[in-house]
Amino acid sequence: MNADTPRNIRVNDFVVKFANVNGSGSSSANRLFARSILRMGVPVASRNIFPSNIQGLPTWYEVRVSEAGHIGRRGGVDLMVAMNPQTWDKDVAEIDEGGYLFYDSTKPMPASKFREDITVLGLPLTAICNARYSDPRQRQLFKNIIYVGALAELLGIEMVEVEKLIAEQFKGKDKLIPPNIEALALGRDAVRAEFGKGIDLRIHRADAVGDRIFIEGNDAAGLGCVYGGATVAAWYPITPSTSLAESFGKHAKRHRADPVSGKARYAIVQAEDELASIGMVIGAAWNGARAFTATAGPGISLMQEFIGLAYFAEIPAVIFDVQRGGPSTGMPTRTQQSDLTICAYASHGDTKHVLLLPADPHECFEFAATSFDLADRLQTPIFVMLDLDMGMNEWLCEPLVWEEGRRYDRGKVVTAEELESGREFGRYLDIDGDGITQRTYPGTHPSRGAFFTRGTSKTRYARYSEEGADYVENMQRLLRKFETARSIVPAPVRQNADEPSPIGVIYYGSTTPAMHEAMAMIADEGHPLDMLRLRAFPFHENVSDFIAEHDFVFVVEQNRDGQLRTLLINELNVDPARLVPVLHYDGTPITARFITRAIGEHLAALKVTPLRKQAS
């Protein structure tokens, strides 16, 4: 950079991306970098993009710095920390014009490997390590801490905050604290000697984080299960859901142990496969426990027959589907929203299931707890649809809150006293027209109530029947129950544009933060759009109203086939031409720039005139 070039300093608003090799120990260093910015009161959003092998393949870690509070991916990179020769060309190409490339300059790179429209910052990290450390493992690990120290100096991150985080990270292993702080200082001093000053991307202390917390969706959901009354978890390890079950175990150990004996008041079973895990959940739930499993798309495929049993026998169950790329093994460490249709209609025959669609870790916690109330009240499986982006990445969100006095809703459970009084009991008898029947816990009464269940057709009193009339009556009642669910699941969130708009957009889940930023960008271009964020299936009645009020509606989702759009068409009898798909499915989290560009191209193709031009 020429010394006479006027500086255009960008404060608390840029994207840093780390390109590393999986298994190099970079993950903890990169998280240290992100958290140090948070400690300075500046919001960040971090996303780990990693391979499905143990080590050796490329991995990336992206940090969005945004004092304005944008926590979705923006798209583009302002500072690339290129530590992986395998992906050098791709990483350099991703840098925005005028951006920065930081790399290990120990080995010379030919001029053809750089770009003239970016600033190159080379620091001999390997040479610094080799001069200070003799142990190969120390050289590898401390190299990561050295580049954190270098970046802190370049960006103006207060070193004391990074040192505090190191002390917290190694609490209980105090002998590791001084060498890590020393490595941090090596990076700082190298930058001072090599460059003398920072760059035009700067971190200034702010107060924009507030009381928000930095947490993974899987961790929040696991805690939500504890607060929701779950006592049984049966699961089989699968990326990206494993940490949800592990989180439940961690939180249950703290909150569900007998205070005197220390004995666990919960059961966690790692089954031999996903089929066994859902079978255990259904068995535990039929016996009155609040039970769940956590899985991903391949697990949902294996669970289909048991899910149908729970639907038809009307047994509560909660299933967390942390979605990833498919089909088959697909991209196990990439994110998608590609399981909507398989979950909505899971199992053979005519089935419809309730789906909850959280948008951030705060809702992961809330919807996890709520799912058990819904499962008990509706006596049916409830799916909570996360994805890898939300589940395995740390998001900045509102604090998790549990209302004092909140009570569990166990639904229509008949007591022994009610049975003894002579009250008519039919396990599949709908007494009030909402499609939901009465149930009893096994052993409630020595001779009355429900003692077993079946997956075959039956009468209102649970007697085996293959009479067509009995089957039709039961199936129609299940539809009434699904209609009842429409009014009790979380309602969608509507946000109207600042001025009347003939165009709307529907979206859900982890698309939310990028969508909000994109809508502001599109509005600046003269196209304000009304927004509707869906939070559950079946769809609330006002979803139909929203679509009817607009000339057409964009449906933004992260899969190839437009699965949400398909559900809207199937369930609401919407003219497909009124729903315009905007689809992102390369396995990386959707970006605000992608949404803005895709919707802009659609508007141009449809020859929609910006509202400002219409007014003039």
XYZ file of C-alpha atoms in Angstrom:
616
model
C 0.000 0.000 0.000
C 1.371 3.378 -0.969
C 2.066 5.648 1.990
C 0.254 8.506 0.250
C -2.916 6.497 -0.305
C -5.774 8.013 1.731
C -6.925 5.625 4.419
C -10.511 4.365 4.441
C -10.643 2.837 7.879
C -13.514 0.423 8.502
C -14.349 0.141 12.162
C -16.206 -2.864 13.631
C -17.654 -3.880 10.259
C -15.786 -6.501 8.223
C -15.277 -10.227 7.610
C -12.206 -12.238 8.573
C -11.794 -15.773 7.242
C -9.248 -18.354 8.363
C -8.149 -21.066 5.934
C -6.544 -23.908 7.878
C -5.805 -27.630 7.714
C -8.135 -29.857 9.736
C -6.387 -31.340 12.760
C -3.808 -28.572 13.043
C -5.184 -27.246 16.339
C -6.390 -24.034 14.735
C -9.992 -24.291 15.917
C -9.372 -23.171 19.512
C -7.116 -20.330 18.346
C -9.721 -19.083 15.883
C -12.418 -19.181 18.572
C -10.051 -17.243 20.824
C -9.837 -14.567 18.152
C -13.638 -14.307 17.789
C -14.289 -14.214 21.520
C -11.680 -11.518 22.110
C -13.670 -9.191 19.833
C -16.834 -9.995 21.760
C -15.011 -9.064 24.959
C -14.480 -5.623 23.451
C -18.239 -5.200 23.174
C -18.429 -5.772 19.415
C -20.887 -8.399 18.074
C -19.451 -11.231 16.009
C -20.863 -14.232 14.202
C -18.521 -17.171 13.729
C -18.974 -20.137 11.411
C -16.811 -23.215 11.232
C -16.769 -24.927 7.825
C -14.993 -28.234 8.301
C -14.495 -31.558 6.487
C -15.854 -34.940 7.544
C -12.447 -36.548 8.010
C -10.313 -36.393 11.146
C -7.406 -34.395 9.756
C -5.618 -33.287 6.634
C -8.421 -31.716 4.602
C -9.167 -27.984 4.343
C -11.196 -26.240 7.018
C -12.368 -22.640 7.239
C -13.492 -20.425 10.087
C -15.316 -17.214 9.237
C -15.798 -14.315 11.652
C -18.338 -11.621 10.825
C -17.644 -8.447 12.798
C -20.686 -6.171 12.902
C -21.331 -3.484 15.468
C -24.721 -3.045 13.744
C -25.571 -6.550 14.948
C -25.715 -8.483 11.654
C -25.029 -12.100 12.643
C -25.711 -13.795 9.305
C -23.064 -14.396 6.694
C -22.543 -11.325 4.530
C -20.604 -12.946 1.714
C -17.100 -11.947 0.638
C -13.964 -11.600 2.772
C -12.095 -8.476 3.861
C -9.158 -10.222 5.543
C -8.121 -13.743 4.554
C -5.783 -15.569 6.926
C -4.371 -18.095 4.450
C -2.707 -20.943 6.338
C -3.421 -23.762 3.884
C -1.389 -24.065 0.645
C -3.947 -26.568 -0.729
C -6.648 -23.912 -0.996
C -4.481 -20.859 -1.638
C -5.865 -19.907 -5.054
C -9.489 -20.310 -3.970
C -8.901 -18.358 -0.767
C -7.118 -15.464 -2.470
C -9.879 -15.243 -5.092
C -12.493 -14.844 -2.355
C -11.031 -11.595 -0.980
C -13.012 -8.464 -1.821
C -11.250 -5.801 -3.872
C -9.198 -3.619 -1.530
C -9.053 -6.363 1.089
C -6.122 -8.003 2.861
C -4.253 -11.286 2.614
C -2.333 -12.437 5.710
C -0.066 -15.446 5.244
C 3.043 -17.267 6.467
C 5.878 -15.796 4.414
C 8.614 -18.152 5.631
C 8.743 -19.706 2.150
C 8.730 -17.235 -0.771
C 5.627 -17.204 -2.989
C 5.756 -16.271 -6.699
C 4.189 -12.939 -7.635
C 1.588 -14.783 -9.745
C 0.033 -16.103 -6.531
C -1.026 -12.625 -5.400
C -3.497 -10.033 -6.622
C -2.736 -6.401 -7.373
C -6.031 -5.135 -5.931
C -5.405 -6.407 -2.393
C -2.835 -5.683 0.319
C -0.502 -8.568 1.150
C 0.705 -9.025 4.734
C 3.398 -11.667 4.990
C 4.777 -12.712 8.365
C 7.328 -15.573 8.739
C 5.288 -17.535 11.259
C 7.056 -20.873 10.751
C 10.482 -19.227 11.095
C 9.378 -17.515 14.309
C 8.178 -20.841 15.701
C 11.284 -22.740 14.684
C 13.476 -20.141 16.336
C 11.595 -20.356 19.621
C 10.365 -23.984 19.879
C 12.091 -27.298 19.221
C 9.176 -29.683 19.810
C 7.217 -30.301 16.550
C 3.831 -30.321 18.290
C 4.601 -27.064 20.099
C 5.614 -25.496 16.803
C 2.282 -26.464 15.268
C 0.072 -25.366 18.154
C 1.863 -22.151 19.080
C 1.963 -21.047 15.449
C -1.809 -20.613 15.738
C -1.517 -18.498 18.875
C 1.226 -16.419 17.254
C -1.044 -15.477 14.359
C -3.800 -14.559 16.843
C -1.358 -12.168 18.517
C -0.373 -10.764 15.118
C -3.999 -10.217 14.088
C -4.828 -8.608 17.417
C -2.057 -6.082 16.838
C -3.086 -5.453 13.221
C -6.756 -4.928 14.086
C -6.400 -3.114 17.399
C -7.783 -5.854 19.625
C -6.760 -5.163 23.207
C -4.160 -7.768 24.136
C -5.310 -7.858 27.741
C -8.663 -9.290 26.621
C -6.972 -12.085 24.702
C -4.764 -12.850 27.706
C -7.815 -13.052 29.967
C -9.434 -15.553 27.629
C -6.274 -17.672 27.587
C -6.262 -17.675 31.379
C -9.918 -18.763 31.415
C -9.337 -21.460 28.800
C -6.476 -23.055 30.727
C -7.896 -22.593 34.218
C -6.824 -25.635 36.208
C -3.889 -26.171 33.844
C -2.098 -23.038 34.915
C 1.323 -24.071 33.618
C -0.020 -23.708 30.072
C -0.990 -20.066 30.517
C 2.478 -18.380 30.402
C 3.687 -20.140 27.211
C 0.465 -19.268 25.373
C 0.713 -15.630 26.431
C 4.356 -15.659 25.338
C 3.322 -16.982 21.888
C 0.713 -14.230 21.708
C 3.412 -11.635 22.376
C 5.647 -13.135 19.689
C 2.966 -12.420 17.103
C 2.369 -8.912 18.417
C 6.050 -8.025 18.410
C 6.569 -9.454 14.919
C 3.833 -7.205 13.524
C 5.297 -4.148 15.216
C 8.709 -4.933 13.759
C 7.452 -5.836 10.284
C 4.669 -3.326 9.637
C 4.900 -0.693 12.348
C 1.168 0.010 12.344
C -2.198 -1.633 11.987
C -4.350 -1.945 8.905
C -7.508 -0.135 7.832
C -9.779 -2.737 9.420
C -10.060 -1.830 13.096
C -11.731 -3.018 16.258
C -12.771 -0.216 18.602
C -14.258 -0.920 21.983
C -18.049 -0.611 21.922
C -21.105 -1.525 23.972
C -23.132 -3.322 21.303
C -23.250 -6.864 22.705
C -25.463 -6.045 25.674
C -26.678 -9.022 27.675
C -26.709 -11.391 24.705
C -24.981 -14.737 24.998
C -22.723 -16.684 22.616
C -23.959 -20.268 22.394
C -24.451 -23.164 19.992
C -27.986 -24.163 19.045
C -27.360 -27.794 20.026
C -26.237 -26.741 23.486
C -29.274 -24.498 23.921
C -31.599 -27.276 22.733
C -30.014 -29.783 25.113
C -30.638 -27.422 28.020
C -34.179 -26.841 26.742
C -34.810 -30.581 26.970
C -33.853 -30.523 30.647
C -36.134 -27.569 31.352
C -38.871 -29.180 29.263
C -38.954 -32.174 31.574
C -37.134 -34.758 29.467
C -35.881 -37.717 31.495
C -34.983 -40.152 28.698
C -32.694 -39.653 25.712
C -31.920 -42.482 23.297
C -29.619 -41.657 20.428
C -26.972 -42.856 18.019
C -23.977 -40.611 17.215
C -24.269 -38.777 13.907
C -22.979 -35.422 12.710
C -24.215 -32.766 13.340
C -26.570 -33.841 16.155
C -24.167 -35.604 18.516
C -23.406 -32.518 20.597
C -27.130 -32.035 21.316
C -27.366 -35.382 23.108
C -24.033 -34.748 24.825
C -25.295 -31.341 25.938
C -28.398 -32.905 27.447
C -26.189 -35.291 29.396
C -24.013 -32.444 30.659
C -26.967 -30.339 31.777
C -28.958 -33.290 33.166
C -25.975 -34.291 35.303
C -26.099 -30.857 36.870
C -29.866 -30.391 37.152
C -31.369 -33.909 37.279
C -29.255 -35.617 39.918
C -30.656 -36.389 43.366
C -29.199 -33.698 45.654
C -28.631 -36.192 48.478
C -27.565 -39.444 46.847
C -26.255 -38.000 43.611
C -28.188 -40.668 41.734
C -29.234 -39.754 38.212
C -32.923 -39.028 37.699
C -32.614 -39.483 33.976
C -31.522 -42.129 31.486
C -29.324 -41.648 28.431
C -28.916 -44.645 26.140
C -26.554 -44.771 23.190
C -28.372 -47.285 21.024
C -26.890 -49.576 18.395
C -28.490 -47.538 15.615
C -31.122 -44.881 14.940
C -33.907 -47.433 14.559
C -33.282 -48.741 18.061
C -33.038 -45.227 19.485
C -36.472 -44.115 18.259
C -37.944 -47.423 19.450
C -36.620 -46.734 22.942
C -37.997 -43.202 22.860
C -41.462 -44.425 21.870
C -41.427 -47.105 24.554
C -40.362 -44.673 27.254
C -42.904 -42.070 26.152
C -45.749 -44.614 26.093
C -44.884 -45.358 29.709
C -45.214 -41.692 30.663
C -41.649 -40.395 30.367
C -40.756 -37.346 28.352
C -38.316 -38.811 25.848
C -36.413 -37.649 22.774
C -33.789 -38.540 20.239
C -31.366 -36.368 18.283
C -30.341 -37.290 14.773
C -29.791 -36.049 11.207
C -31.262 -36.886 7.808
C -29.880 -40.447 7.488
C -31.276 -41.233 10.931
C -34.700 -39.913 9.961
C -34.614 -42.268 6.962
C -34.005 -45.252 9.236
C -36.694 -44.227 11.747
C -39.579 -44.070 9.278
C -41.514 -47.191 10.356
C -41.323 -46.394 14.071
C -42.354 -42.779 13.407
C -45.454 -44.133 11.667
C -46.182 -46.327 14.670
C -45.984 -43.354 17.039
C -48.255 -41.329 14.738
C -50.895 -44.061 14.361
C -50.758 -45.368 17.926
C -50.627 -41.735 19.117
C -47.605 -41.820 21.353
C -45.701 -38.638 22.306
C -42.116 -38.409 21.072
C -39.682 -35.597 20.315
C -37.192 -35.850 17.459
C -34.447 -33.283 16.921
C -33.301 -33.282 13.306
C -30.083 -31.300 12.932
C -30.105 -31.126 9.146
C -27.073 -31.587 6.938
C -26.344 -32.069 3.251
C -27.925 -35.101 1.592
C -29.122 -37.432 0.139
C -27.393 -40.572 1.418
C -24.198 -39.613 3.240
C -24.219 -36.415 1.199
C -22.134 -33.723 2.861
C -22.177 -34.735 6.547
C -20.381 -31.616 7.779
C -22.228 -29.108 5.627
C -25.517 -27.378 6.332
C -28.863 -27.526 4.512
C -32.604 -27.286 5.141
C -33.301 -30.440 3.182
C -35.376 -32.655 5.485
C -38.665 -30.747 5.584
C -40.724 -33.032 3.380
C -39.335 -36.292 4.761
C -40.173 -35.146 8.296
C -43.547 -33.563 7.485
C -44.809 -36.793 5.906
C -42.540 -39.340 7.614
C -43.462 -43.029 7.276
C -45.569 -44.878 4.735
C -49.304 -44.307 4.436
C -51.027 -40.997 5.143
C -49.141 -39.117 7.839
C -48.644 -35.479 8.777
C -46.289 -34.384 11.509
C -45.744 -31.214 13.494
C -42.470 -29.403 12.753
C -40.992 -26.626 14.874
C -38.635 -24.247 13.064
C -36.342 -22.312 15.441
C -34.356 -19.383 14.061
C -31.553 -19.080 16.633
C -30.245 -20.727 19.819
C -32.735 -18.774 21.934
C -35.593 -20.413 20.044
C -33.741 -23.751 20.089
C -34.018 -23.610 23.874
C -37.630 -22.415 23.869
C -38.857 -24.792 21.176
C -37.047 -27.738 22.748
C -38.938 -27.195 25.991
C -42.209 -26.496 24.165
C -41.890 -29.617 22.010
C -42.525 -31.887 25.002
C -45.713 -30.022 25.906
C -46.883 -30.295 22.304
C -45.978 -33.987 22.093
C -47.960 -34.748 25.268
C -50.879 -32.522 24.368
C -51.176 -33.820 20.804
C -50.004 -37.375 21.577
C -47.816 -37.493 18.490
C -44.196 -37.121 17.355
C -42.888 -33.553 17.256
C -39.911 -32.658 15.057
C -37.598 -29.790 16.011
C -35.797 -28.790 12.817
C -32.334 -27.362 13.423
C -29.439 -27.490 10.976
C -25.667 -27.689 11.197
C -25.184 -23.928 10.897
C -27.400 -23.212 13.870
C -26.630 -26.382 15.813
C -22.826 -26.508 15.723
C -21.880 -22.836 15.454
C -21.889 -20.273 18.240
C -24.507 -17.579 17.666
C -25.067 -14.340 19.534
C -28.632 -14.396 20.829
C -30.921 -13.187 23.586
C -30.441 -14.868 26.986
C -32.280 -18.129 27.588
C -35.264 -17.462 29.830
C -37.511 -19.768 31.846
C -40.640 -18.234 33.302
C -41.146 -18.870 36.984
C -44.353 -20.793 37.561
C -44.379 -22.355 34.096
C -45.981 -25.791 34.307
C -45.805 -28.783 32.005
C -48.821 -29.551 29.842
C -49.317 -33.324 29.946
C -52.503 -33.218 27.896
C -55.576 -35.401 28.355
C -54.310 -37.884 30.931
C -57.086 -39.707 32.793
C -56.444 -40.482 36.474
C -57.297 -43.595 38.474
C -59.987 -41.659 40.344
C -61.657 -40.629 37.097
C -61.601 -44.207 35.836
C -62.974 -45.499 39.142
C -65.844 -43.022 38.984
C -67.221 -44.821 35.943
C -66.159 -42.214 33.385
C -66.362 -43.565 29.850
C -62.888 -44.240 28.533
C -61.989 -44.992 24.957
C -58.333 -44.725 24.071
C -59.224 -43.368 20.636
C -62.520 -41.724 21.538
C -62.734 -38.009 20.658
C -65.054 -36.506 23.245
C -64.721 -32.807 22.406
C -64.114 -32.677 18.663
C -60.479 -31.499 18.618
C -59.199 -34.856 17.407
C -57.206 -35.476 20.584
C -58.238 -38.493 22.637
C -57.777 -39.468 26.265
C -54.916 -41.613 27.483
C -53.703 -43.205 30.683
C -50.260 -44.055 31.891
C -49.705 -47.844 32.139
C -50.704 -49.167 35.540
C -52.915 -46.201 36.399
C -55.790 -48.534 37.354
C -55.717 -52.311 37.940
C -58.453 -53.070 35.407
C -59.335 -49.913 33.488
C -57.527 -47.621 31.060
C -54.961 -48.481 28.393
C -52.540 -51.363 28.953
C -51.150 -51.907 25.457
C -51.199 -50.312 22.050
C -51.086 -51.447 18.468
C -49.972 -50.195 15.077
C -52.954 -51.691 13.273
C -56.364 -50.224 12.581
C -58.686 -50.156 15.586
C -61.954 -48.878 16.962
C -62.464 -45.937 19.291
C -61.910 -48.377 22.175
C -58.620 -49.712 20.814
C -60.100 -53.010 19.676
C -58.565 -54.515 16.553
C -60.647 -53.752 13.476
C -60.173 -53.851 9.729
C -63.597 -52.383 9.052
C -63.266 -49.593 6.517
C -65.553 -47.299 8.485
C -63.437 -47.638 11.622
C -60.252 -46.910 9.685
C -61.710 -43.870 7.927
C -63.103 -42.481 11.181
C -59.706 -42.803 12.841
C -57.818 -41.222 9.938
C -60.232 -38.315 9.762
C -59.833 -37.740 13.482
C -56.064 -37.609 13.057
C -56.627 -34.859 10.482
C -58.758 -32.948 13.002
C -55.924 -33.243 15.483
C -53.532 -31.824 12.907
C -55.924 -28.901 12.419
C -55.958 -28.382 16.183
C -52.163 -28.258 16.112
C -52.358 -25.373 13.631
C -53.686 -23.070 16.353
C -51.295 -24.075 19.151
C -47.878 -24.282 17.456
C -45.698 -21.135 17.397
C -47.235 -18.537 15.088
C -45.226 -16.952 12.248
C -43.554 -13.581 12.722
C -44.542 -10.876 10.234
C -42.540 -7.752 9.524
C -44.020 -5.260 7.083
C -41.944 -2.924 4.965
C -41.856 0.771 5.798
C -44.180 1.423 2.878
C -46.900 -0.745 1.276
C -45.379 -3.474 -0.873
C -46.952 -5.787 -3.469
C -44.191 -8.331 -2.908
C -43.542 -10.579 0.062
C -40.899 -13.049 1.182
C -41.262 -16.201 3.294
C -38.330 -17.869 5.046
C -37.461 -19.774 8.222
C -34.734 -21.069 10.500
C -31.056 -20.262 10.074
C -31.809 -18.181 6.959
C -33.183 -15.483 9.282
C -30.133 -13.295 10.084
C -28.911 -13.145 6.475
C -32.482 -12.460 5.352
C -32.880 -9.446 7.621
C -29.697 -7.880 6.334
C -30.601 -8.652 2.718
C -34.051 -7.090 3.059
C -32.490 -3.820 4.205
C -30.165 -3.878 1.183
C -33.033 -4.637 -1.208
C -35.155 -1.863 0.328
C -32.293 0.575 -0.289
C -32.532 -0.373 -3.967
C -36.197 0.645 -4.004
C -37.810 -2.738 -3.420
C -39.177 -2.885 0.144
C -40.579 -6.360 0.822
C -42.961 -7.609 3.499
C -41.451 -10.509 5.450
C -42.990 -13.586 7.066
C -40.829 -15.944 9.128
C -42.440 -19.351 9.595
C -41.937 -21.039 12.937
C -43.977 -24.217 12.597
C -45.834 -26.679 10.399
C -48.836 -27.008 10.100
C -48.973 -23.470 8.830
C -50.962 -20.878 10.732
C -53.989 -19.523 8.857
C -52.350 -16.114 8.452
C -49.757 -17.681 6.102
C -52.488 -18.015 3.475
C -53.527 -14.426 4.164
C -49.959 -13.195 3.674
C -49.640 -14.915 0.300
C -53.071 -13.667 -0.834
C -52.174 -10.071 0.032
C -49.215 -9.966 -2.365
C -48.808 -10.205 -6.122
C -46.158 -12.839 -5.576
C -43.976 -14.095 -2.735
C -40.349 -15.192 -2.705
C -39.700 -18.392 -0.739
C -36.084 -18.468 0.425
C -34.675 -21.763 1.656
C -31.518 -23.861 1.699
C -32.239 -26.924 -0.443
C -32.424 -27.797 -4.136
C -36.063 -28.752 -4.537
C -37.848 -25.914 -2.755
C -39.240 -28.148 -0.022
C -40.887 -25.361 1.970
C -42.468 -24.057 -1.219
C -43.772 -27.581 -1.919
C -45.373 -27.753 1.523
C -47.006 -24.349 1.021
C -48.445 -25.418 -2.339
C -49.628 -28.809 -1.072
C -51.121 -27.678 2.208
C -52.552 -24.276 1.280
C -53.581 -24.949 -2.338
C -51.537 -21.963 -3.505
C -51.006 -21.268 -7.191
C -47.353 -22.289 -7.725
C -46.791 -19.267 -9.964
C -47.289 -16.971 -6.973
C -44.407 -18.538 -5.033
C -40.989 -17.719 -6.482
C -38.200 -20.032 -5.243
C -34.858 -18.640 -4.058
C -32.661 -21.659 -3.384
C -29.186 -21.994 -1.868
C -27.761 -25.482 -1.354
C -23.972 -25.602 -1.732
C -23.606 -26.663 1.899
C -22.376 -23.334 3.221
C -24.683 -21.046 5.221
C -26.664 -18.678 3.034
C -25.362 -15.098 2.742
C -27.035 -11.696 2.594
C -25.284 -10.985 -0.695
C -26.648 -14.184 -2.252
C -30.223 -13.352 -1.226
C -29.889 -9.770 -2.445
C -28.449 -10.830 -5.782
C -30.941 -13.679 -6.342
C -34.010 -11.603 -5.517
C -32.632 -8.673 -7.524
C -32.216 -10.902 -10.583
C -35.780 -12.211 -10.202
C -37.158 -8.687 -9.903
C -35.243 -7.616 -12.999
C -36.455 -10.650 -14.962
C -40.025 -9.930 -13.881
C -39.501 -6.259 -14.830
C -40.616 -4.995 -11.436
C -40.107 -1.235 -11.211
C -38.608 0.052 -7.947
C -41.221 1.823 -5.828
C -39.227 5.064 -5.818
C -39.314 5.184 -9.624
C -43.046 4.397 -9.571
C -43.631 7.326 -7.234
C -41.621 9.703 -9.407
